[in-house]
CSV table of C-alpha atoms in Angstrom, one decimal:
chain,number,residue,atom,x,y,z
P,1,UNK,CA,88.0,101.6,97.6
P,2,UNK,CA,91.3,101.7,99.7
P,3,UNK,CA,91.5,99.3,102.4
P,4,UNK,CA,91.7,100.7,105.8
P,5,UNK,CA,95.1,99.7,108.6
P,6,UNK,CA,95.9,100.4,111.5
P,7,UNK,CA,99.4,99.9,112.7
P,8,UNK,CA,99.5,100.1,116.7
P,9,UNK,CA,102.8,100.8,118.1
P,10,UNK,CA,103.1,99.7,121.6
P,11,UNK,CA,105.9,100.8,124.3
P,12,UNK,CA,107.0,98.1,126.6
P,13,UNK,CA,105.8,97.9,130.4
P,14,UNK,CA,108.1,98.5,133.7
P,15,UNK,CA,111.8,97.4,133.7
P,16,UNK,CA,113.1,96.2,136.9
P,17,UNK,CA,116.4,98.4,136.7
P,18,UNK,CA,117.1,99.1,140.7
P,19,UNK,CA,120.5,100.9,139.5
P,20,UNK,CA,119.0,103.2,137.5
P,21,UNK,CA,121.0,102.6,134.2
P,22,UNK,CA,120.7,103.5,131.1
P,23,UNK,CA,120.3,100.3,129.6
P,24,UNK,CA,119.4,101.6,125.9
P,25,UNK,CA,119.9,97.8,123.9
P,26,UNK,CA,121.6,95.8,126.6
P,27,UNK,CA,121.0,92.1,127.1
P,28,UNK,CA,119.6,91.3,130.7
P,29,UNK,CA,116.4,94.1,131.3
P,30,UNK,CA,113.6,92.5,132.0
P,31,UNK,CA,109.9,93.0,132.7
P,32,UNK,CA,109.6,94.5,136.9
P,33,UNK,CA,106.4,92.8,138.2
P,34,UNK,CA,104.4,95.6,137.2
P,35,UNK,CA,105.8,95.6,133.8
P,36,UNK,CA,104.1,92.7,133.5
P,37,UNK,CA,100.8,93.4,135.0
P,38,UNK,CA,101.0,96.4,132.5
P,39,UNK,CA,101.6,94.0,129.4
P,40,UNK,CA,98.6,92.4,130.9
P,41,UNK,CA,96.4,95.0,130.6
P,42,UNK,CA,97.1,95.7,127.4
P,43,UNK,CA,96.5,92.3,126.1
P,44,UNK,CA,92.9,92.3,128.1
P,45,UNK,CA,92.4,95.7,126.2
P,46,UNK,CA,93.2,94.4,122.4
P,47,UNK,CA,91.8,91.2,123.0
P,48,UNK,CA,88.7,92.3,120.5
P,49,UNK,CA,90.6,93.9,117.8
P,50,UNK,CA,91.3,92.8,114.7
P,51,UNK,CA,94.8,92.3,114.8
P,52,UNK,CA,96.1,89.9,112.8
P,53,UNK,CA,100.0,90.2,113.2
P,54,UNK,CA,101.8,90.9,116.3
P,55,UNK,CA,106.3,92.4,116.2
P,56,UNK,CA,108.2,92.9,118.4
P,57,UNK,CA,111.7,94.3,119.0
P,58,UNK,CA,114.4,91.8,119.7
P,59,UNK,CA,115.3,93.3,123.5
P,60,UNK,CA,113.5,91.3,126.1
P,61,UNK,CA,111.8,93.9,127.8
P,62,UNK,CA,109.6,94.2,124.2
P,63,UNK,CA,109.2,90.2,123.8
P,64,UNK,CA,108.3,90.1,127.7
P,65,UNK,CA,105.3,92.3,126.8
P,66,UNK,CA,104.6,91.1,123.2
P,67,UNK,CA,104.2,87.6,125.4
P,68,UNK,CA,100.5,88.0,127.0
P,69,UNK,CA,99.3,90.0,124.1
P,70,UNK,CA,100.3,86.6,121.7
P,71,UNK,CA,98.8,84.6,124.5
P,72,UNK,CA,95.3,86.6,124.1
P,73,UNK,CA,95.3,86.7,120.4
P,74,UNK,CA,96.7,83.4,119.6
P,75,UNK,CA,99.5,84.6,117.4
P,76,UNK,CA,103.2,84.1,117.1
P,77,UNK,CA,105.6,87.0,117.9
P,78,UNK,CA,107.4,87.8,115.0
P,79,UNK,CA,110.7,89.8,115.9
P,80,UNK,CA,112.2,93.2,113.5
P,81,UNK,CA,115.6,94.7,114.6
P,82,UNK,CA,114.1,97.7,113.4
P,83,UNK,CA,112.1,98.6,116.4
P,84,UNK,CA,114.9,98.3,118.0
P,85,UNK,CA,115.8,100.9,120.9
P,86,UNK,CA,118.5,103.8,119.6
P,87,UNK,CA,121.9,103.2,119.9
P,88,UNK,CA,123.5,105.5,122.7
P,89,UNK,CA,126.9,105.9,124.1
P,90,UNK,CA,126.3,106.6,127.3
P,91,UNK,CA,124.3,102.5,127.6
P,92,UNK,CA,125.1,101.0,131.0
P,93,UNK,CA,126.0,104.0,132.4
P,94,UNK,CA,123.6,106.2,135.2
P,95,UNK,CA,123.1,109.1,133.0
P,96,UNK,CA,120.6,112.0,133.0
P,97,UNK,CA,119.4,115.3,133.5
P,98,UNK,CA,120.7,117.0,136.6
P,99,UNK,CA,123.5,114.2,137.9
P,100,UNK,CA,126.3,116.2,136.8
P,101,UNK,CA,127.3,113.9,134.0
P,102,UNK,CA,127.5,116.4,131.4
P,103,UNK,CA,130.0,118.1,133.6
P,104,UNK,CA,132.6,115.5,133.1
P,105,UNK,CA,135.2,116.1,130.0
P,106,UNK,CA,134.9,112.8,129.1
P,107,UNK,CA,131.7,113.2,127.7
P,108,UNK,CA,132.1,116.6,126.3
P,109,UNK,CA,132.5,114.9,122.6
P,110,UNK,CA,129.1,113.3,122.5
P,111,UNK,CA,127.1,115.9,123.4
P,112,UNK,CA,128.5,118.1,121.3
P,113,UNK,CA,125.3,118.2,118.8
P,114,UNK,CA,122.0,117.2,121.1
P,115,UNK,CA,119.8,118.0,117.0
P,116,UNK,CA,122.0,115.1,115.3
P,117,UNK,CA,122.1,113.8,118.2
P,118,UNK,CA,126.0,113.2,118.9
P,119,UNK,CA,125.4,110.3,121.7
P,120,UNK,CA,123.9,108.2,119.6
P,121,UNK,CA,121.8,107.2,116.4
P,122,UNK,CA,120.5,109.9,114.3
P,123,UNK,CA,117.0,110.4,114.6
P,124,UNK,CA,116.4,111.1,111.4
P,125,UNK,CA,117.5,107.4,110.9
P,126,UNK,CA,115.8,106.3,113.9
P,127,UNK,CA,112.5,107.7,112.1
P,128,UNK,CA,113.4,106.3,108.2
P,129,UNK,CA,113.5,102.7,109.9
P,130,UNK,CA,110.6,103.0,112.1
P,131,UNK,CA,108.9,104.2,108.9
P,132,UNK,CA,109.7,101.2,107.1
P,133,UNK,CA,109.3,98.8,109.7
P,134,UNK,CA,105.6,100.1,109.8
P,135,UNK,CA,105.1,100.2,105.8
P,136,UNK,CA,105.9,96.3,106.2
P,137,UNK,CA,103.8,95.6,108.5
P,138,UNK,CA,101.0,97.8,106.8
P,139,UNK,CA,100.9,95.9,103.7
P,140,UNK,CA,101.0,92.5,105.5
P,141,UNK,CA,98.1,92.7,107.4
P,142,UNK,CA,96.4,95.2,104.7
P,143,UNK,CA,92.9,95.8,106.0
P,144,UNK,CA,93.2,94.7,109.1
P,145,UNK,CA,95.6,95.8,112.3
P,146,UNK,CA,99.4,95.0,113.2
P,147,UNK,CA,100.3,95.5,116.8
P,148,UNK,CA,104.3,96.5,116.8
P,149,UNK,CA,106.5,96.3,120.6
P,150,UNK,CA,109.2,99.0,121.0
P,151,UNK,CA,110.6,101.8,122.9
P,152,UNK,CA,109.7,105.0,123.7
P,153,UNK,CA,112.7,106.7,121.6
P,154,UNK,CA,112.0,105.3,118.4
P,155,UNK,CA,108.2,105.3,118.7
P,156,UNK,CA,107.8,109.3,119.7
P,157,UNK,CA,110.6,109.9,116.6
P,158,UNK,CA,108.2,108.0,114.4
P,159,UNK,CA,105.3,110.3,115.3
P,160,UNK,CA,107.0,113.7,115.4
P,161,UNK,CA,107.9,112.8,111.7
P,162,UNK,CA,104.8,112.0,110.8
P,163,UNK,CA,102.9,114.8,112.0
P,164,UNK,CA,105.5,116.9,110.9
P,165,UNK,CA,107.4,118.4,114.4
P,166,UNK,CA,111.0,118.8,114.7
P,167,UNK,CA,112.9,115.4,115.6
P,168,UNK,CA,115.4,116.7,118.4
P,169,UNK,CA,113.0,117.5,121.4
P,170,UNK,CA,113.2,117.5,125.0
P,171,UNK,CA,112.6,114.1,126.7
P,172,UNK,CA,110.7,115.0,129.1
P,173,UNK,CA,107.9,116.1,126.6
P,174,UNK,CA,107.5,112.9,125.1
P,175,UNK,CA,103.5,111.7,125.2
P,176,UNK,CA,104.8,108.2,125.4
P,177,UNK,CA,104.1,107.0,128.8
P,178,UNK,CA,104.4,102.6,129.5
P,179,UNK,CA,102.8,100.5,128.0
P,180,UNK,CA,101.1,103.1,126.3
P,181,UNK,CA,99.4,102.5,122.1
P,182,UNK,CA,100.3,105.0,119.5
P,183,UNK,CA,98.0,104.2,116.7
P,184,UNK,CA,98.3,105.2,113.1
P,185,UNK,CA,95.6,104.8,110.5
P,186,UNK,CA,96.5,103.9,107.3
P,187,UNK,CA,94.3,104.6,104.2
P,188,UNK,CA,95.4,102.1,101.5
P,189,UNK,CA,99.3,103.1,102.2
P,190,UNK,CA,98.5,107.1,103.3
P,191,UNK,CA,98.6,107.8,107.0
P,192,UNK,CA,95.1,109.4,107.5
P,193,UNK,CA,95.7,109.8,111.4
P,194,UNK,CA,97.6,109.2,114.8
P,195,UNK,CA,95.8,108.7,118.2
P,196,UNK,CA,97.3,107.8,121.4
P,197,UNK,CA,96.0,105.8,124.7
P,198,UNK,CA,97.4,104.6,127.7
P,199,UNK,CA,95.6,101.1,128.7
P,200,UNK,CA,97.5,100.8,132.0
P,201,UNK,CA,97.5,104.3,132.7
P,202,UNK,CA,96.1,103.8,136.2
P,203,UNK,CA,99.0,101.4,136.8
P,204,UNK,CA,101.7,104.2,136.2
P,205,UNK,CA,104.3,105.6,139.4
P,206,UNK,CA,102.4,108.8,140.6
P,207,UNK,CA,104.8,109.5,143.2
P,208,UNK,CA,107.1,112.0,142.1
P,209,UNK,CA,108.2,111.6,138.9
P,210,UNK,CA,109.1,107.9,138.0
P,211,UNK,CA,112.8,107.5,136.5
P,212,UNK,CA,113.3,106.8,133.0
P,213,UNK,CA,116.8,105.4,132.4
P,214,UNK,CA,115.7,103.2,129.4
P,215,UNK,CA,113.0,103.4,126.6
């Protein structure tokens, strides 16, 4: 009989960003107040699962939400640079769709290759790492759950390769929404399945649609 896991990849709540960086793996992001009413939520939603082990990625935003969950469950947070966010080039800078940075020469150079990509870690690295982090974590809470804090980048890389979609994608189609779980079954050290849940759903921005200069 193989044992049954399941490895719960959480993305962190609301930062409060009011200039609308892209703050990638800067110090100094934290949880908005609604960022942390949404890390709330999910700990009152996990608070009867079988979780045994709780990660997080070093960047405060991630520990800020790990924090009630660890609270709930009466674990430590353990912290693994690999769920880290993806390196980028263009960190601390306002940058995004439609504000007429790609227009600029200076930036020419990194967006040269957008299926690498050229602004920043490959996502096929961004995936092996994620991929490793959760094998860890797999066999250390073998039979049980793991609940693992990171970003929205790494996390929806991690599940295209899994269920077997291109890496390079458009942002915008990303099914990785705050503080949402992306849950992946393990059976013995085979992933059997994904499934993904937003626990603070009702909590998202519904007006217009909310700005996403981080992950």
């Amino acid at each position: 009989m193989t044992e049954t896991t399941k490895v719960h990849l959480l993305r962190h709540g609301e930062v409060h960003n009011p200039s609308k960086v892209l703050y990638g793996r800067l110090a100094g992001y934290h949880l908005s107040e609604l960022g942390q009413a949404m890390a709330q939520r999910v700990a009152d939603t996990v608070a009867e699962r079988d979780i045994v082990r709780l990660v997080s990625s070093p960047l405060e935003r991630a520990r800020e939400t790990a924090a009630p969950i660890a609270e709930t469950l009466g674990l430590e947070v353990q912290v693994d640079d690999r769920l880290l966010e993806a390196l980028n080039v263009f960190e601390g800078l306002t940058f995004g769709v439609g504000d007429g940075s790609m227009r600029h020469p200076r930036h020419w150079r990194n967006l040269r290759n957008p299926f690498r990509p050229s602004w920043g870690e490959p996502y096929r690295d961004i995936a092996a790492r994620m991929l490793v982090a959760m094998s860890d974590a797999r066999r250390e809470a073998a039979g049980h759950e793991v609940l693992l804090v990171s970003h929205q980048l790494p996390i929806w890389t991690v599940r295209s390769a899994i269920e077997g979609r291109r890496l390079w994608h458009d942002p915008r189609r990303r099914e990785c929404s705050l503080a949402s779980l992306t849950t992946v079954t393990y059976e013995g050290d085979t992933i059997v399945s994904v499934a993904y849940t937003e626990p603070a759903g009702d909590l998202l921005p519904r007006v217009g649609k909310p700005f996403s200069a981080g992950a």
